[in-house]
PDB file of C-alpha atoms in Angstrom:
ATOM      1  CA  UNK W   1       0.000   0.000   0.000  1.00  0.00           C
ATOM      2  CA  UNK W   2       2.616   2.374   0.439  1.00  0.00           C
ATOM      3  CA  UNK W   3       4.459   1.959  -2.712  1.00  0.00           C
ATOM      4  CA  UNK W   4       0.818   2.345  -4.202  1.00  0.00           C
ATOM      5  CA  UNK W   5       0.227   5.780  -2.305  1.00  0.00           C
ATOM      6  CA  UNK W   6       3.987   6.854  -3.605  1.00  0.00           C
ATOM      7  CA  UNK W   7       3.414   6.470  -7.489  1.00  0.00           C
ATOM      8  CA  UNK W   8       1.614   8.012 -10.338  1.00  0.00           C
ATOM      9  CA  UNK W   9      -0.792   4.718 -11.023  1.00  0.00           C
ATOM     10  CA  UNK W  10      -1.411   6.161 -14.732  1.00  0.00           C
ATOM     11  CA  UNK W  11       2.707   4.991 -15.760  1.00  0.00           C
ATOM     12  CA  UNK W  12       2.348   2.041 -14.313  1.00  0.00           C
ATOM     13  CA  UNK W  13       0.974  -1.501 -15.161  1.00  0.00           C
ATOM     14  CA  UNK W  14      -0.555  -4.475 -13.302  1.00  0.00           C
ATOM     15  CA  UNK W  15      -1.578  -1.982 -10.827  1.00  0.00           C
ATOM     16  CA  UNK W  16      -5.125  -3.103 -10.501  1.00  0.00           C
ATOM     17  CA  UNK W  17      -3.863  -6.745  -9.808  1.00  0.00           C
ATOM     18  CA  UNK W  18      -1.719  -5.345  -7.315  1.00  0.00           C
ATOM     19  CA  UNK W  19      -4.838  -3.771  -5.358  1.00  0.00           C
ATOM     20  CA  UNK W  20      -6.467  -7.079  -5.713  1.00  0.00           C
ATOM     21  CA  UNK W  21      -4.325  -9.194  -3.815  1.00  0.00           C
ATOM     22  CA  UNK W  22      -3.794  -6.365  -1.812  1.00  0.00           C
ATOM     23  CA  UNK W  23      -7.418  -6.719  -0.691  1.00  0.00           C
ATOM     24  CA  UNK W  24      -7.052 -10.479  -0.907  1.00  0.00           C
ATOM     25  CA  UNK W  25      -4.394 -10.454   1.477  1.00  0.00           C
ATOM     26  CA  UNK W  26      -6.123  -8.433   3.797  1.00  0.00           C
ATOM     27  CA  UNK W  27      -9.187 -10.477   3.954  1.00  0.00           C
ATOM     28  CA  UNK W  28      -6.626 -13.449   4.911  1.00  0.00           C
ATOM     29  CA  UNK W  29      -5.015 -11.347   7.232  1.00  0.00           C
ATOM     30  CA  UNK W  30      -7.851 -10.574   9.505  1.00  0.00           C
ATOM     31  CA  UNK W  31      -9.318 -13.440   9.154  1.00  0.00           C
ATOM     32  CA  UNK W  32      -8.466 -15.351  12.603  1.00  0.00           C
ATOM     33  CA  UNK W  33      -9.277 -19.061  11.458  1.00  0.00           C
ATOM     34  CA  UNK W  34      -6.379 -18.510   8.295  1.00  0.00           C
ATOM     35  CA  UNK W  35      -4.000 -21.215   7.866  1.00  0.00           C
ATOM     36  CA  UNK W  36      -0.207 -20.620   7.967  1.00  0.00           C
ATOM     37  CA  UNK W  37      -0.786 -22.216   4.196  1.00  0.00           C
ATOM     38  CA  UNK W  38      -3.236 -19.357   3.423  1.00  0.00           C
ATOM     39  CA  UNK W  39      -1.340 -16.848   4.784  1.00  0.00           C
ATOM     40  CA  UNK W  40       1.678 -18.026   2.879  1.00  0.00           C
ATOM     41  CA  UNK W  41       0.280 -18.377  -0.296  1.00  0.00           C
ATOM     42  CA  UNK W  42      -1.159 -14.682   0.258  1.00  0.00           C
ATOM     43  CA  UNK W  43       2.585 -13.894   0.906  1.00  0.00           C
ATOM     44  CA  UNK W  44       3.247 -15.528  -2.482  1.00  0.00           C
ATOM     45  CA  UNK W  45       0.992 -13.854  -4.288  1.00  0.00           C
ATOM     46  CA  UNK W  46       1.260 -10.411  -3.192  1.00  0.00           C
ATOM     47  CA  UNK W  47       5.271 -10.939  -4.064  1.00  0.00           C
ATOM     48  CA  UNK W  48       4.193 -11.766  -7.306  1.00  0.00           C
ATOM     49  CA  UNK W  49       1.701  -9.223  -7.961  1.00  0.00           C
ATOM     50  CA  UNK W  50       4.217  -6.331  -6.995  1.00  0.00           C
ATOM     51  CA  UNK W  51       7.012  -7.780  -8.915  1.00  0.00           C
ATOM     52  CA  UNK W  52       4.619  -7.499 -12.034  1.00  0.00           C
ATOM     53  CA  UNK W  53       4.154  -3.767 -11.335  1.00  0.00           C
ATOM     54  CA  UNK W  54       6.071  -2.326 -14.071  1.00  0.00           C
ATOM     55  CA  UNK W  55       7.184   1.701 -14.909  1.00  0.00           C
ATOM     56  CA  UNK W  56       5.373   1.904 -18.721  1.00  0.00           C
ATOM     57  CA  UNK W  57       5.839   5.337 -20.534  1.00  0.00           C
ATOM     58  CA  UNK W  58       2.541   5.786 -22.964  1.00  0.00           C
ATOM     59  CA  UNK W  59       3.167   9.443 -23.199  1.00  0.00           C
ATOM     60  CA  UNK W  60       4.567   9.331 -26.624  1.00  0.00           C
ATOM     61  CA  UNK W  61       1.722   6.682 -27.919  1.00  0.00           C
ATOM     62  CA  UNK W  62      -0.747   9.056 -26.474  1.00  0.00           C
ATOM     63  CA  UNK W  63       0.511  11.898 -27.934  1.00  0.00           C
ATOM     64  CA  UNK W  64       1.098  10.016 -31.825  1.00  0.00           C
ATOM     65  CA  UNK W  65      -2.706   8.411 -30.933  1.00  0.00           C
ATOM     66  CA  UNK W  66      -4.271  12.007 -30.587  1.00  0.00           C
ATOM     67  CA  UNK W  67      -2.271  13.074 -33.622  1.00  0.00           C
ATOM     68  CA  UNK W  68      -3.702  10.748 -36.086  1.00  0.00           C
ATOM     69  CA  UNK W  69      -6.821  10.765 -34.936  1.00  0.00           C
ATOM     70  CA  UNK W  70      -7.572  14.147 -35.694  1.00  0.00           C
ATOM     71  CA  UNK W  71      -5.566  13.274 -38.964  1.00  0.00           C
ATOM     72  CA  UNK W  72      -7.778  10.791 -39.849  1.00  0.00           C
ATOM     73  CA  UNK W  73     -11.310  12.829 -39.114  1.00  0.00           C
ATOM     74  CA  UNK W  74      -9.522  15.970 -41.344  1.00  0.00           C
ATOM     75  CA  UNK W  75      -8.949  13.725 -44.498  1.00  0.00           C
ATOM     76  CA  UNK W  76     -10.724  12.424 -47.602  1.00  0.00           C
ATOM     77  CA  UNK W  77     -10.083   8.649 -47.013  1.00  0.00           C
ATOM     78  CA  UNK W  78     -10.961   7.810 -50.559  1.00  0.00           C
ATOM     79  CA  UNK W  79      -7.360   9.754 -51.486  1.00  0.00           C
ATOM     80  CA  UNK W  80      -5.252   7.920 -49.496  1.00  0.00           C
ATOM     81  CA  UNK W  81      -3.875   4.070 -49.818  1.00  0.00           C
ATOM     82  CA  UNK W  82      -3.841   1.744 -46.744  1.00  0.00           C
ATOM     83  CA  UNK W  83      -6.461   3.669 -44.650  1.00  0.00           C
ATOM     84  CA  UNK W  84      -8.005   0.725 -43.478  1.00  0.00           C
ATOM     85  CA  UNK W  85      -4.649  -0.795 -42.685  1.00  0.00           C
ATOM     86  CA  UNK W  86      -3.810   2.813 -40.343  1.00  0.00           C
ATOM     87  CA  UNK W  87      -7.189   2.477 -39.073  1.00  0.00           C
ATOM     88  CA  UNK W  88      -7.125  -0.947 -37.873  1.00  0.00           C
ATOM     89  CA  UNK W  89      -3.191  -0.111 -36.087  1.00  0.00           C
ATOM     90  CA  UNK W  90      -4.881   3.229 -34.693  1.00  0.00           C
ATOM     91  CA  UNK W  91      -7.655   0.983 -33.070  1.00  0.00           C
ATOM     92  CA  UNK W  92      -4.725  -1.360 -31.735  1.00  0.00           C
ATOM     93  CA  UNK W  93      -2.778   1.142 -30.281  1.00  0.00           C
ATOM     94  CA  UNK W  94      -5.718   2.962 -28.688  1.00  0.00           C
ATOM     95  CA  UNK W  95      -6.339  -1.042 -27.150  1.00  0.00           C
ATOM     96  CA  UNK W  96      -3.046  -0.766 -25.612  1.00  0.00           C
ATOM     97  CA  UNK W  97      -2.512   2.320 -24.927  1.00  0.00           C
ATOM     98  CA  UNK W  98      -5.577   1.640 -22.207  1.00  0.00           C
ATOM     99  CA  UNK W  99      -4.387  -1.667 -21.385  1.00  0.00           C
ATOM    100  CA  UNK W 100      -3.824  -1.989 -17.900  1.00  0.00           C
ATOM    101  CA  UNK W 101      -1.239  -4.684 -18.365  1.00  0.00           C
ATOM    102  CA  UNK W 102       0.725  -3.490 -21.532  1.00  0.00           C
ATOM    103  CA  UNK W 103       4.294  -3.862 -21.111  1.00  0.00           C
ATOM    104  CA  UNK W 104       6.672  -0.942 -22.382  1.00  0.00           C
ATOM    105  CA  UNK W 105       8.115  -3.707 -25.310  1.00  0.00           C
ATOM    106  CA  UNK W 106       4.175  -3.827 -26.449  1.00  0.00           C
ATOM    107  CA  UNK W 107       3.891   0.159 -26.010  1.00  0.00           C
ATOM    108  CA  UNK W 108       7.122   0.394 -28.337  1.00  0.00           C
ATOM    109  CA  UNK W 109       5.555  -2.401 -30.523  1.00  0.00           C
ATOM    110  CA  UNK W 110       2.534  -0.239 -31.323  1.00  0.00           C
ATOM    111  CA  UNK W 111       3.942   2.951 -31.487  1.00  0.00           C
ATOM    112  CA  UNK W 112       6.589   1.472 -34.482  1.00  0.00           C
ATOM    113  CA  UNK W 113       3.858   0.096 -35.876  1.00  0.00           C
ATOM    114  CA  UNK W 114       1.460   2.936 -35.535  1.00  0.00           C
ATOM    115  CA  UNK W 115       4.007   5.281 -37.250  1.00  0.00           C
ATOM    116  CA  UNK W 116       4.320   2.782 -39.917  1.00  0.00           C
ATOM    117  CA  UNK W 117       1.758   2.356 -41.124  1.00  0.00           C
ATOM    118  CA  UNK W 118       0.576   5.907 -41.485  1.00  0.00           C
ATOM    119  CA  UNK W 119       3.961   6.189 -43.765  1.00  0.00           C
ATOM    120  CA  UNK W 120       2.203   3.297 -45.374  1.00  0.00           C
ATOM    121  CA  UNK W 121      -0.373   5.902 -46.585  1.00  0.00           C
ATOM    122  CA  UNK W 122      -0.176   7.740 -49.639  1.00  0.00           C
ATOM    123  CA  UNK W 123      -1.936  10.216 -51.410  1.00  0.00           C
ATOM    124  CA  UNK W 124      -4.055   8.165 -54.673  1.00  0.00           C
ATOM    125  CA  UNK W 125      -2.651  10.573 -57.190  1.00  0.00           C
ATOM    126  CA  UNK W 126      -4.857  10.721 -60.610  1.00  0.00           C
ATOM    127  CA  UNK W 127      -2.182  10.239 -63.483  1.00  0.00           C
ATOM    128  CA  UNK W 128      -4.944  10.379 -66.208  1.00  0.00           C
ATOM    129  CA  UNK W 129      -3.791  12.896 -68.864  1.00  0.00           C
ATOM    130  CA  UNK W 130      -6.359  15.373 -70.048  1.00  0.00           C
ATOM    131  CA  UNK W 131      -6.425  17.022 -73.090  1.00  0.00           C
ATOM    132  CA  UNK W 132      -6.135  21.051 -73.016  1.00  0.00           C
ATOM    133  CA  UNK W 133      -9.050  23.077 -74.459  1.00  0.00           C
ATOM    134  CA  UNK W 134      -8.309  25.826 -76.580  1.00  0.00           C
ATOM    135  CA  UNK W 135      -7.501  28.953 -74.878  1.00  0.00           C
ATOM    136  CA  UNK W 136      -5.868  27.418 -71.833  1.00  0.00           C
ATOM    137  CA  UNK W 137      -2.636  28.086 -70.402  1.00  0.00           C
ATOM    138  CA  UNK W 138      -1.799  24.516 -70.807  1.00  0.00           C
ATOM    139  CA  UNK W 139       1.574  24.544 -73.141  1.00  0.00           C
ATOM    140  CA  UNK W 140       2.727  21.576 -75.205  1.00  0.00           C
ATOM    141  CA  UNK W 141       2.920  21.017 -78.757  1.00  0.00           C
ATOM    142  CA  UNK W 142       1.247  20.344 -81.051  1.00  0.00           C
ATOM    143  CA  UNK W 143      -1.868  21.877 -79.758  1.00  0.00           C
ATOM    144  CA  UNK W 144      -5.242  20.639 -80.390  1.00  0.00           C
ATOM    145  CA  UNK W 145      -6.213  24.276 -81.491  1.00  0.00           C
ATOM    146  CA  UNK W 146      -3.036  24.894 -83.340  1.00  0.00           C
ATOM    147  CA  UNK W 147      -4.301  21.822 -85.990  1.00  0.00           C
ATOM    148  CA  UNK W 148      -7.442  23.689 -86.652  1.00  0.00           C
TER     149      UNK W 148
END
């Protein structure tokens, strides 16, 4: 409980398992019929739980999360590529980003992978050549209105 009151829950994971067997071990504690086996195994498992408590940095997920989501509500997603493919690693990032239990390697993992695939995207660019009607500023010989 004390290491609990000292930290900033938010950076850390596992914390709500940590409560639990917190509670657990309370319960055991006070309880005057407990075994020596109960109150070991509450030993165990509050060891456990606290040596699964784990410093996780999601600041710079957050921040690349809020980023491309506004990105993605400000653009035309029929003139991009791989939108679906950004969407679906934005949606898994967002997962683990309020996960709980993410470990920093799975916070790196998604941020990468956020990151790539919006450089996956690209802007559909239309490579149809139109003619120029006569009068415009369009120059390049021969001209349909030079033939005339």
């Amino acid at each position: 409980e004390t290491f609990l009151s000292g930290i900033d829950k938010s950076k850390y994971n596992n914390v709500a398992a940590l409560e639990t067997a917190i509670a657990h071990a309370k319960t055991v504690n006070e309880n005057a019929l407990a075994t020596q086996t109960e109150v070991d195994n509450e030993v165990t498992a509050l060891t456990s739980a606290l040596g699964n408590v784990k410093l996780t940095d999601k600041t710079k997920l957050g921040n690349m999360i809020g980023v491309y989501e506004k990105f993605i509500g400000e653009i035309d997603k029929t003139t991009y590529t791989n939108v679906e493919a950004f969407e679906t690693a934005l949606a898994h990032a967002k997962t683990v980003y309020n996960s709980d239990t993410a470990t920093q390697e799975e916070v790196d993992k998604e941020l990468e992978d956020l990151m790539t695939a919006r450089g996956n995207m690209k802007p559909i660019v239309d490579r149809r050549i139109t003619t120029p009607t006569c009068g415009s500023s369009a120059r390049w010989e021969p001209t349909p209105c030079a033939r005339r």
